Amino acid sequence: MAQYEELLQKLEEIQSNALNSLEKVETETDLQTWRTAHLGRNAAVMQIFTQLGQVSKEQRPLLGQRANQVKLALETAFEEREETLKKIALQETLVRDRLDVTLPGRRPIRGRLHPATQTLRRIFAIFAEMGFQIYRSRDVETDEYNFELLNIPAYHPARDMWDTFFTTTPGVLLRTHTSPGQIHIMRENAPNPVRVILPGMCYRYEQISARSEIQFNQVELLVVGRNITFGDFKGTLTDFARRMFGGHARTRLRPSYFPFTEPSAEMDVECFVCGGKGCSVCKGCGWLEIMGCGMVHPVVLQNGGYDPNEFSGFAAGMGPERITMLLHCVDDIRYFWGNDVRFLEQF
Amino acid sequence: MKIVLSWLRDFVDIDMPLDQLARLLTMAGLEVEEVRLVGLPMPPMEKHEFKFTGLSWDADKIVVAQINEVMSHPNADRLVLCKLWDGQQEHIVLTGAPNLFPYKGQGSLSAPLKVAYAKEGARIYDGHQSGQVLTTLKRAKIRGVESYSMVCSEKELGISDEHEGVIILDDDAPTGMPLVEYMGDAVFEISILPNMIRNACHLGVAREIAALTGKPLRMPVSKMPADGPSIEDQVRIEITDPSLNPRFVFGLIRGVRSQPSPYWVQRRLRLAGMRPINSTVDATNYVMLEINQPLHAFDYDVLVQRAGGKPPTVITRPAYPGEKLTTLDNVERTLDPFTIMVTDTAGALSLAGVMGGLESEITENTQNVLLEGATWNFVNIRRTVAAQRLPSEAAYRFSRGIHPALAMQGVQLCLDRMAQWSGGQIASGFVDAYPEPLVDPRVVITTEDVQRSLGIHLSAEQVADLLSRLEFTCQVEGERITVQTPPHRLDIGQGVVGVADLIEEIARIYGYDNIPASRLADTLPEQKGNPSLEMEEKIKDILVGLGLQEVITYRLTSPEREARLLPPGLSLGDVSYYVRLQNPIAADRCVMRRSLLSSVLEVLEHNIRLRDHLAFFEIGPVYIPQQDELLPDEKPQLVIVLSGCRDLPSWDQPEVQMMDFYDLKGIIESLLGGLCVQDVKYEPSDDPVFHPGKCARILVGDADIGVFGELHPLIMERFDFESAGSPVLAAEIDFDALLYAIPSRREIKPVPLFPPVLEDIAVVVDEDISSDRVMAVIVETGGALLTDVRLFDVYRGEQVGQGKKSLAYKLTYQAPDRTLTDAEATRIRQRIIDALGEQLDAQLRG
Ligand SMILES: [Zn+2]
């Protein structure tokens, strides 16, 4: 009888001793030692199971049940302790592994398109959505295509508008604008309608300075069809300006002169740097000249193979470098072909 | 072109603010670049829109005054004291103006001198500083005399740079009137379009304003009688070629006395940018600025003398070969056959329309003036101006075309002005040679023409009204308007061109702003795309993705610049090698480039010290002259250039490695892979630009598409690359050949469903067997089940023996329809090892 009470008493002691010592366990190693000591084969609670025979048959299951309860309690306590220790260990690791997040990152080397290409692509994309296709033609041209077929005969006063590089081959020059492409595309397409943009490098005989270059990109538009009006050309260019310069861009068309268009116009956009109040970018006038444009001259239509009594069209030309300069307040056009990485990397 | 507001008001009433006038003109194609205020106040403006410069005169502080007496200064010889009345009170004003000295000591002047008088506190320009520096008049003591006000020079009032003397106004200037009210003005700097030369004068601009505002235009009138003995029989004109000289008019005035012009004339000329000379010369310039007709004055007596005392005969003709003339500027000029000459029986007198000759020019003492008003072929004038480098106000107008009707009007008005300002008697009549009078175009335009071009409907009456405002004469019949061009413009053509010319005028006067915008409603043309451009864009995107910076270089260069890439001992060959400029702007930009690589290497040279890693590419043409072809071949090329370290040095990895041949090869492989180019081979190349052992040719099938490698040390020496301490890698690829190699379509393989068997093998081969050959044997022998082979190690050393190398490969075996067994894999592996042994004498490395 006394044996039973004694064993029960012992179980209580085993449990409280084990739990007390578990509380002091701080490391994984100690935890495993504790487990061997208190839940291993030779652990005190296990010894109780071997002593079940010492109590009466009636008491035996009660003692066994109690021993199981103690074992279970120790196991649960072990698991909890193990979990807690893991959490603490993880916490320590996380703290230890903390970085100086302000140190610079490892940047992959990044490539870039030239700023002129970037602007050209924006222009291409806007016009592509309006159904314009891209047509390219050569840099070294004949006088005939660069001037005469565009209604600019030799010694015409309008020739003053283009300072031209001539080659040593008579009648061969560096195109001063992409307009020779107008004749090429018209002759390839007549009498079908045309809606193209003509990008390309052009050349002018000028002193190189912050404001002028001997070589520059130009993008021209050419639309030829049976029902093309001044209103269409105004609408198309206004839509373009809105997309290129922002939804609030105000534009105006001002009469101008080009031998290959009539009526001719200059499109100005309200200075987006100062909002029209006047600044150094717009030279105080509040407007920026962005393209020359107009209805295709009847002589040019004729030279392209279209009957001006049936067909009409419009043309416009702009400079991507100039547009880039205006958009980014670049004040020196020489940066473009200078290709200094300190300029290129900013785009 | 400088247009003076007060002068415009001779011809049309203007009551709008200055900025509105500037806008009106600009929006009609007469772009106002600047408005210079000469006294008038600045208009209030919300937005700038126009650049305003100049000086506004304070009405209270700057007034017309009269000097009643000029007295000597008690302490200074070079100063005088003026007794001056400003309409309210008398002042004693100190001045050093030399043009007042003649009046010194004359006592009270019988005709007081009218002057511009600035009081204390007036803001004017400092006359003693160069340029225009604003200053405020303050009280001061000069040489013991108190001074608080000033008699002004033109410079001080911002009229001109003239500071030699003070302004002496015309006698009728009202004393006490604010000066701004008397002669406050503004000058519009207008850029004249090439087809609007008719507006390079005050009447022309006034006509535009009248058309735009609907106000009437007042034509200039002659006031003086032409009642001297008739000009007939006093001079004869012979035009040898009317196509060169359509019209020639002479007028004559006798007994002129040249003197300074009235002040208002001098002021207008100065504001318009011309220097007053004397009343006779000024009259010719004044009329040119007034109605656009350049005029030329001869000393009649000199011509008579040259004709041996008889009435002279003036002949116009092209210059003889080698003919010479000393022009007004005292330069003896040799003339070309396209130059038109005005001559007499004794020889050349002047370069028609460009510049007078020295001998027959009028002088201060000329009494009898023979006045020429003529019209010349604009092409000949242009060529003469260019050949003689002799731009002038007259030539500027003649070279753009002046209507012959103006010749007569100009002579008439100018004789009138001469008589007014220089005295003299105008001979009655003119000698007028006009062999083939110009017929001004008559154009028929319909409302349908207007609708078709402008997209707006205007009635025939509206069209007629718009054109009539510009002095076109219109006859309306239903929807047809017959339009007669007025006799002052040459820019209206015939037929379909004339219609376009008129439509522009209609649109201009109607206002571009008033034409509504629409969207393209016409048939969309067939969409064809531009495959070569689209592929070019894709290639650029791939290269940018690989970390390269695109550059765009000058396409103009010099043979010397490109010669840096020539192998030693090789020269450029003959001149036809390049597309060469006839008029280069600089010696180092005199030809179109033949080498894109040379241009991109220049970019590398420029940047070499700026960054540790440099990687550039450019796609652009080179220009190759073609035998028997007028135009060169424009061959696009792709150039890639690398130099410096592979990765950017970082704080935890300061050690860097330099890029080498295989970095560039990797970029090329990635590019070709990205474009799905198949069947690519690399072969050693002996291109002399490159290191003989580090250079490869890129072959696609049998086509050679380009070359790349490390620059030859001797080529490197010619560039400023030394400090880089890194090799320079470059690739030069024929862009068209590359495009040709890109397959138009490709199939995507299914993603494998069954696991692969992976295996490594290492073989030892002779050093001179290229890795390419080993790879070829493996791929060929492995067959379809060998889906990937990758070289992962190259080893040389004792373990493999001298003259040998070990190549290690990762092999991937995979079947599309089943899981491969190890046994199958082993059989393939064995076949590969056997083949390598047989064909390349390769040993499996244990
Ligand atoms: Zn601005």
PDB file of N, CA and C in Angstrom, chain B residues 269-335:
ATOM      1  N   LEU B 269      15.559 107.184 -91.047  1.00  0.00           N
ATOM      2  CA  LEU B 269      16.594 106.367 -91.692  1.00  0.00           C
ATOM      3  C   LEU B 269      17.406 105.621 -90.641  1.00  0.00           C
ATOM      4  N   ARG B 270      17.786 106.330 -89.583  1.00  0.00           N
ATOM      5  CA  ARG B 270      18.576 105.671 -88.534  1.00  0.00           C
ATOM      6  C   ARG B 270      17.790 104.540 -87.891  1.00  0.00           C
ATOM      7  N   LEU B 271      16.527 104.796 -87.583  1.00  0.00           N
ATOM      8  CA  LEU B 271      15.722 103.742 -86.941  1.00  0.00           C
ATOM      9  C   LEU B 271      15.591 102.540 -87.864  1.00  0.00           C
ATOM     10  N   ALA B 272      15.558 102.796 -89.179  1.00  0.00           N
ATOM     11  CA  ALA B 272      15.433 101.692 -90.135  1.00  0.00           C
ATOM     12  C   ALA B 272      16.793 101.058 -90.423  1.00  0.00           C
ATOM     13  N   GLY B 273      17.845 101.580 -89.778  1.00  0.00           N
ATOM     14  CA  GLY B 273      19.153 100.926 -89.886  1.00  0.00           C
ATOM     15  C   GLY B 273      20.052 101.513 -90.956  1.00  0.00           C
ATOM     16  N   MET B 274      19.724 102.690 -91.506  1.00  0.00           N
ATOM     17  CA  MET B 274      20.593 103.291 -92.531  1.00  0.00           C
ATOM     18  C   MET B 274      21.173 104.590 -92.004  1.00  0.00           C
ATOM     19  N   ARG B 275      22.368 104.906 -92.510  1.00  0.00           N
ATOM     20  CA  ARG B 275      23.040 106.104 -92.044  1.00  0.00           C
ATOM     21  C   ARG B 275      22.659 107.266 -92.959  1.00  0.00           C
ATOM     22  N   PRO B 276      22.176 108.371 -92.368  1.00  0.00           N
ATOM     23  CA  PRO B 276      21.892 109.534 -93.234  1.00  0.00           C
ATOM     24  C   PRO B 276      23.205 110.072 -93.795  1.00  0.00           C
ATOM     25  N   ILE B 277      23.207 110.481 -95.079  1.00  0.00           N
ATOM     26  CA  ILE B 277      24.416 111.030 -95.714  1.00  0.00           C
ATOM     27  C   ILE B 277      24.185 112.511 -96.005  1.00  0.00           C
ATOM     28  N   ASN B 278      23.335 112.763 -96.957  1.00  0.00           N
ATOM     29  CA  ASN B 278      22.902 114.146 -97.212  1.00  0.00           C
ATOM     30  C   ASN B 278      21.531 114.073 -97.872  1.00  0.00           C
ATOM     31  N   SER B 279      20.920 115.216 -98.050  1.00  0.00           N
ATOM     32  CA  SER B 279      19.505 115.234 -98.440  1.00  0.00           C
ATOM     33  C   SER B 279      19.272 114.564 -99.795  1.00  0.00           C
ATOM     34  N   THR B 280      20.266 114.546-100.670  1.00  0.00           N
ATOM     35  CA  THR B 280      20.072 113.947-101.991  1.00  0.00           C
ATOM     36  C   THR B 280      20.194 112.425-101.931  1.00  0.00           C
ATOM     37  N   VAL B 281      21.257 111.968-101.321  1.00  0.00           N
ATOM     38  CA  VAL B 281      21.430 110.515-101.176  1.00  0.00           C
ATOM     39  C   VAL B 281      20.314 109.942-100.286  1.00  0.00           C
ATOM     40  N   ASP B 282      20.001 110.664 -99.201  1.00  0.00           N
ATOM     41  CA  ASP B 282      18.969 110.187 -98.287  1.00  0.00           C
ATOM     42  C   ASP B 282      17.643 109.949 -99.025  1.00  0.00           C
ATOM     43  N   ALA B 283      17.359 110.796-100.020  1.00  0.00           N
ATOM     44  CA  ALA B 283      16.086 110.649-100.735  1.00  0.00           C
ATOM     45  C   ALA B 283      16.011 109.288-101.432  1.00  0.00           C
ATOM     46  N   THR B 284      17.135 108.841-102.005  1.00  0.00           N
ATOM     47  CA  THR B 284      17.096 107.545-102.702  1.00  0.00           C
ATOM     48  C   THR B 284      16.867 106.416-101.690  1.00  0.00           C
ATOM     49  N   ASN B 285      17.567 106.480-100.550  1.00  0.00           N
ATOM     50  CA  ASN B 285      17.389 105.426 -99.539  1.00  0.00           C
ATOM     51  C   ASN B 285      15.991 105.481 -98.925  1.00  0.00           C
ATOM     52  N   TYR B 286      15.520 106.698 -98.703  1.00  0.00           N
ATOM     53  CA  TYR B 286      14.205 106.860 -98.086  1.00  0.00           C
ATOM     54  C   TYR B 286      13.124 106.205 -98.951  1.00  0.00           C
ATOM     55  N   VAL B 287      13.192 106.460-100.248  1.00  0.00           N
ATOM     56  CA  VAL B 287      12.157 105.919-101.138  1.00  0.00           C
ATOM     57  C   VAL B 287      12.273 104.387-101.239  1.00  0.00           C
ATOM     58  N   MET B 288      13.504 103.897-101.198  1.00  0.00           N
ATOM     59  CA  MET B 288      13.662 102.431-101.204  1.00  0.00           C
ATOM     60  C   MET B 288      12.991 101.820 -99.969  1.00  0.00           C
ATOM     61  N   LEU B 289      13.208 102.429 -98.802  1.00  0.00           N
ATOM     62  CA  LEU B 289      12.608 101.890 -97.575  1.00  0.00           C
ATOM     63  C   LEU B 289      11.099 102.136 -97.553  1.00  0.00           C
ATOM     64  N   GLU B 290      10.671 103.121 -98.352  1.00  0.00           N
ATOM     65  CA  GLU B 290       9.254 103.460 -98.378  1.00  0.00           C
ATOM     66  C   GLU B 290       8.472 102.515 -99.286  1.00  0.00           C
ATOM     67  N   ILE B 291       8.922 102.378-100.558  1.00  0.00           N
ATOM     68  CA  ILE B 291       8.119 101.551-101.483  1.00  0.00           C
ATOM     69  C   ILE B 291       8.891 100.361-102.052  1.00  0.00           C
ATOM     70  N   ASN B 292      10.158 100.179-101.681  1.00  0.00           N
ATOM     71  CA  ASN B 292      10.946  99.000-102.043  1.00  0.00           C
ATOM     72  C   ASN B 292      11.796  99.150-103.294  1.00  0.00           C
ATOM     73  N   GLN B 293      11.621 100.230-104.061  1.00  0.00           N
ATOM     74  CA  GLN B 293      12.376 100.352-105.314  1.00  0.00           C
ATOM     75  C   GLN B 293      13.759 100.942-105.030  1.00  0.00           C
ATOM     76  N   PRO B 294      14.838 100.157-105.258  1.00  0.00           N
ATOM     77  CA  PRO B 294      16.170 100.745-105.141  1.00  0.00           C
ATOM     78  C   PRO B 294      16.391 101.728-106.295  1.00  0.00           C
ATOM     79  N   LEU B 295      17.079 102.813-106.002  1.00  0.00           N
ATOM     80  CA  LEU B 295      17.296 103.858-107.006  1.00  0.00           C
ATOM     81  C   LEU B 295      18.777 104.161-107.060  1.00  0.00           C
ATOM     82  N   HIS B 296      19.191 104.690-108.220  1.00  0.00           N
ATOM     83  CA  HIS B 296      20.600 105.029-108.338  1.00  0.00           C
ATOM     84  C   HIS B 296      20.720 106.428-108.924  1.00  0.00           C
ATOM     85  N   ALA B 297      21.492 107.281-108.262  1.00  0.00           N
ATOM     86  CA  ALA B 297      21.633 108.671-108.715  1.00  0.00           C
ATOM     87  C   ALA B 297      22.981 108.855-109.405  1.00  0.00           C
ATOM     88  N   PHE B 298      22.932 109.384-110.651  1.00  0.00           N
ATOM     89  CA  PHE B 298      24.159 109.715-111.381  1.00  0.00           C
ATOM     90  C   PHE B 298      24.349 111.224-111.380  1.00  0.00           C
ATOM     91  N   ASP B 299      25.606 111.611-111.419  1.00  0.00           N
ATOM     92  CA  ASP B 299      25.892 113.035-111.645  1.00  0.00           C
ATOM     93  C   ASP B 299      25.738 113.284-113.144  1.00  0.00           C
ATOM     94  N   TYR B 300      24.682 113.992-113.491  1.00  0.00           N
ATOM     95  CA  TYR B 300      24.345 114.171-114.914  1.00  0.00           C
ATOM     96  C   TYR B 300      25.488 114.846-115.677  1.00  0.00           C
ATOM     97  N   ASP B 301      26.111 115.809-115.019  1.00  0.00           N
ATOM     98  CA  ASP B 301      27.176 116.557-115.699  1.00  0.00           C
ATOM     99  C   ASP B 301      28.360 115.654-116.049  1.00  0.00           C
ATOM    100  N   VAL B 302      28.648 114.683-115.180  1.00  0.00           N
ATOM    101  CA  VAL B 302      29.743 113.747-115.482  1.00  0.00           C
ATOM    102  C   VAL B 302      29.398 112.937-116.730  1.00  0.00           C
ATOM    103  N   LEU B 303      28.133 112.510-116.831  1.00  0.00           N
ATOM    104  CA  LEU B 303      27.730 111.708-117.997  1.00  0.00           C
ATOM    105  C   LEU B 303      27.824 112.531-119.282  1.00  0.00           C
ATOM    106  N   VAL B 304      27.420 113.785-119.186  1.00  0.00           N
ATOM    107  CA  VAL B 304      27.484 114.661-120.364  1.00  0.00           C
ATOM    108  C   VAL B 304      28.946 114.840-120.786  1.00  0.00           C
ATOM    109  N   GLN B 305      29.779 115.037-119.810  1.00  0.00           N
ATOM    110  CA  GLN B 305      31.206 115.200-120.081  1.00  0.00           C
ATOM    111  C   GLN B 305      31.772 113.970-120.761  1.00  0.00           C
ATOM    112  N   ARG B 306      31.384 112.764-120.218  1.00  0.00           N
ATOM    113  CA  ARG B 306      31.860 111.506-120.814  1.00  0.00           C
ATOM    114  C   ARG B 306      31.352 111.347-122.244  1.00  0.00           C
ATOM    115  N   ALA B 307      30.201 111.944-122.517  1.00  0.00           N
ATOM    116  CA  ALA B 307      29.631 111.839-123.869  1.00  0.00           C
ATOM    117  C   ALA B 307      30.136 112.953-124.768  1.00  0.00           C
ATOM    118  N   GLY B 308      31.165 113.639-124.332  1.00  0.00           N
ATOM    119  CA  GLY B 308      31.755 114.692-125.148  1.00  0.00           C
ATOM    120  C   GLY B 308      30.860 115.908-125.267  1.00  0.00           C
ATOM    121  N   GLY B 309      30.115 116.170-124.183  1.00  0.00           N
ATOM    122  CA  GLY B 309      29.280 117.353-124.174  1.00  0.00           C
ATOM    123  C   GLY B 309      27.902 117.137-124.766  1.00  0.00           C
ATOM    124  N   LYS B 310      27.670 115.955-125.293  1.00  0.00           N
ATOM    125  CA  LYS B 310      26.363 115.678-125.900  1.00  0.00           C
ATOM    126  C   LYS B 310      25.462 114.978-124.893  1.00  0.00           C
ATOM    127  N   PRO B 311      24.151 114.890-125.169  1.00  0.00           N
ATOM    128  CA  PRO B 311      23.283 114.114-124.264  1.00  0.00           C
ATOM    129  C   PRO B 311      23.768 112.669-124.214  1.00  0.00           C
ATOM    130  N   PRO B 312      23.954 112.145-123.030  1.00  0.00           N
ATOM    131  CA  PRO B 312      24.507 110.789-122.903  1.00  0.00           C
ATOM    132  C   PRO B 312      23.517 109.703-123.332  1.00  0.00           C
ATOM    133  N   THR B 313      24.086 108.579-123.768  1.00  0.00           N
ATOM    134  CA  THR B 313      23.288 107.390-124.038  1.00  0.00           C
ATOM    135  C   THR B 313      23.706 106.315-123.037  1.00  0.00           C
ATOM    136  N   VAL B 314      22.749 105.805-122.311  1.00  0.00           N
ATOM    137  CA  VAL B 314      23.056 104.775-121.323  1.00  0.00           C
ATOM    138  C   VAL B 314      22.654 103.418-121.881  1.00  0.00           C
ATOM    139  N   ILE B 315      23.580 102.475-121.788  1.00  0.00           N
ATOM    140  CA  ILE B 315      23.357 101.148-122.376  1.00  0.00           C
ATOM    141  C   ILE B 315      23.449 100.107-121.267  1.00  0.00           C
ATOM    142  N   THR B 316      22.509  99.164-121.228  1.00  0.00           N
ATOM    143  CA  THR B 316      22.633  98.055-120.268  1.00  0.00           C
ATOM    144  C   THR B 316      22.947  96.785-121.041  1.00  0.00           C
ATOM    145  N   ARG B 317      23.874  96.008-120.505  1.00  0.00           N
ATOM    146  CA  ARG B 317      24.339  94.803-121.204  1.00  0.00           C
ATOM    147  C   ARG B 317      25.083  93.910-120.219  1.00  0.00           C
ATOM    148  N   PRO B 318      25.268  92.634-120.601  1.00  0.00           N
ATOM    149  CA  PRO B 318      26.100  91.778-119.757  1.00  0.00           C
ATOM    150  C   PRO B 318      27.561  92.227-119.843  1.00  0.00           C
ATOM    151  N   ALA B 319      28.330  91.985-118.780  1.00  0.00           N
ATOM    152  CA  ALA B 319      29.746  92.374-118.772  1.00  0.00           C
ATOM    153  C   ALA B 319      30.504  91.581-119.822  1.00  0.00           C
ATOM    154  N   TYR B 320      31.511  92.234-120.398  1.00  0.00           N
ATOM    155  CA  TYR B 320      32.397  91.519-121.327  1.00  0.00           C
ATOM    156  C   TYR B 320      33.329  90.632-120.520  1.00  0.00           C
ATOM    157  N   PRO B 321      33.819  89.559-121.122  1.00  0.00           N
ATOM    158  CA  PRO B 321      34.775  88.720-120.387  1.00  0.00           C
ATOM    159  C   PRO B 321      35.970  89.562-119.927  1.00  0.00           C
ATOM    160  N   GLY B 322      36.260  89.486-118.636  1.00  0.00           N
ATOM    161  CA  GLY B 322      37.418  90.193-118.098  1.00  0.00           C
ATOM    162  C   GLY B 322      37.216  91.680-117.887  1.00  0.00           C
ATOM    163  N   GLU B 323      36.010  92.187-118.128  1.00  0.00           N
ATOM    164  CA  GLU B 323      35.763  93.620-117.960  1.00  0.00           C
ATOM    165  C   GLU B 323      35.961  94.029-116.496  1.00  0.00           C
ATOM    166  N   LYS B 324      36.445  95.268-116.310  1.00  0.00           N
ATOM    167  CA  LYS B 324      36.748  95.747-114.948  1.00  0.00           C
ATOM    168  C   LYS B 324      35.984  97.019-114.644  1.00  0.00           C
ATOM    169  N   LEU B 325      35.686  97.235-113.360  1.00  0.00           N
ATOM    170  CA  LEU B 325      35.060  98.486-112.925  1.00  0.00           C
ATOM    171  C   LEU B 325      35.487  98.766-111.492  1.00  0.00           C
ATOM    172  N   THR B 326      35.811 100.047-111.228  1.00  0.00           N
ATOM    173  CA  THR B 326      36.095 100.436-109.845  1.00  0.00           C
ATOM    174  C   THR B 326      34.791 100.911-109.225  1.00  0.00           C
ATOM    175  N   THR B 327      34.342 100.179-108.216  1.00  0.00           N
ATOM    176  CA  THR B 327      33.050 100.490-107.611  1.00  0.00           C
ATOM    177  C   THR B 327      33.224 101.537-106.519  1.00  0.00           C
ATOM    178  N   LEU B 328      32.072 102.022-106.042  1.00  0.00           N
ATOM    179  CA  LEU B 328      31.996 103.064-105.016  1.00  0.00           C
ATOM    180  C   LEU B 328      32.900 102.836-103.813  1.00  0.00           C
ATOM    181  N   ASP B 329      33.100 101.558-103.476  1.00  0.00           N
ATOM    182  CA  ASP B 329      33.921 101.236-102.312  1.00  0.00           C
ATOM    183  C   ASP B 329      35.409 101.246-102.667  1.00  0.00           C
ATOM    184  N   ASN B 330      35.713 101.797-103.874  1.00  0.00           N
ATOM    185  CA  ASN B 330      37.097 101.957-104.302  1.00  0.00           C
ATOM    186  C   ASN B 330      37.831 100.633-104.542  1.00  0.00           C
ATOM    187  N   VAL B 331      37.075  99.608-104.942  1.00  0.00           N
ATOM    188  CA  VAL B 331      37.679  98.319-105.255  1.00  0.00           C
ATOM    189  C   VAL B 331      37.552  98.100-106.756  1.00  0.00           C
ATOM    190  N   GLU B 332      38.690  97.755-107.393  1.00  0.00           N
ATOM    191  CA  GLU B 332      38.587  97.427-108.818  1.00  0.00           C
ATOM    192  C   GLU B 332      38.155  95.984-108.946  1.00  0.00           C
ATOM    193  N   ARG B 333      37.072  95.768-109.672  1.00  0.00           N
ATOM    194  CA  ARG B 333      36.490  94.434-109.737  1.00  0.00           C
ATOM    195  C   ARG B 333      36.526  93.879-111.151  1.00  0.00           C
ATOM    196  N   THR B 334      36.870  92.603-111.257  1.00  0.00           N
ATOM    197  CA  THR B 334      36.805  91.918-112.543  1.00  0.00           C
ATOM    198  C   THR B 334      35.454  91.214-112.597  1.00  0.00           C
ATOM    199  N   LEU B 335      34.770  91.389-113.723  1.00  0.00           N
ATOM    200  CA  LEU B 335      33.366  90.987-113.759  1.00  0.00           C
ATOM    201  C   LEU B 335      33.146  89.716-114.572  1.00  0.00           C
TER     202      LEU B 335
END
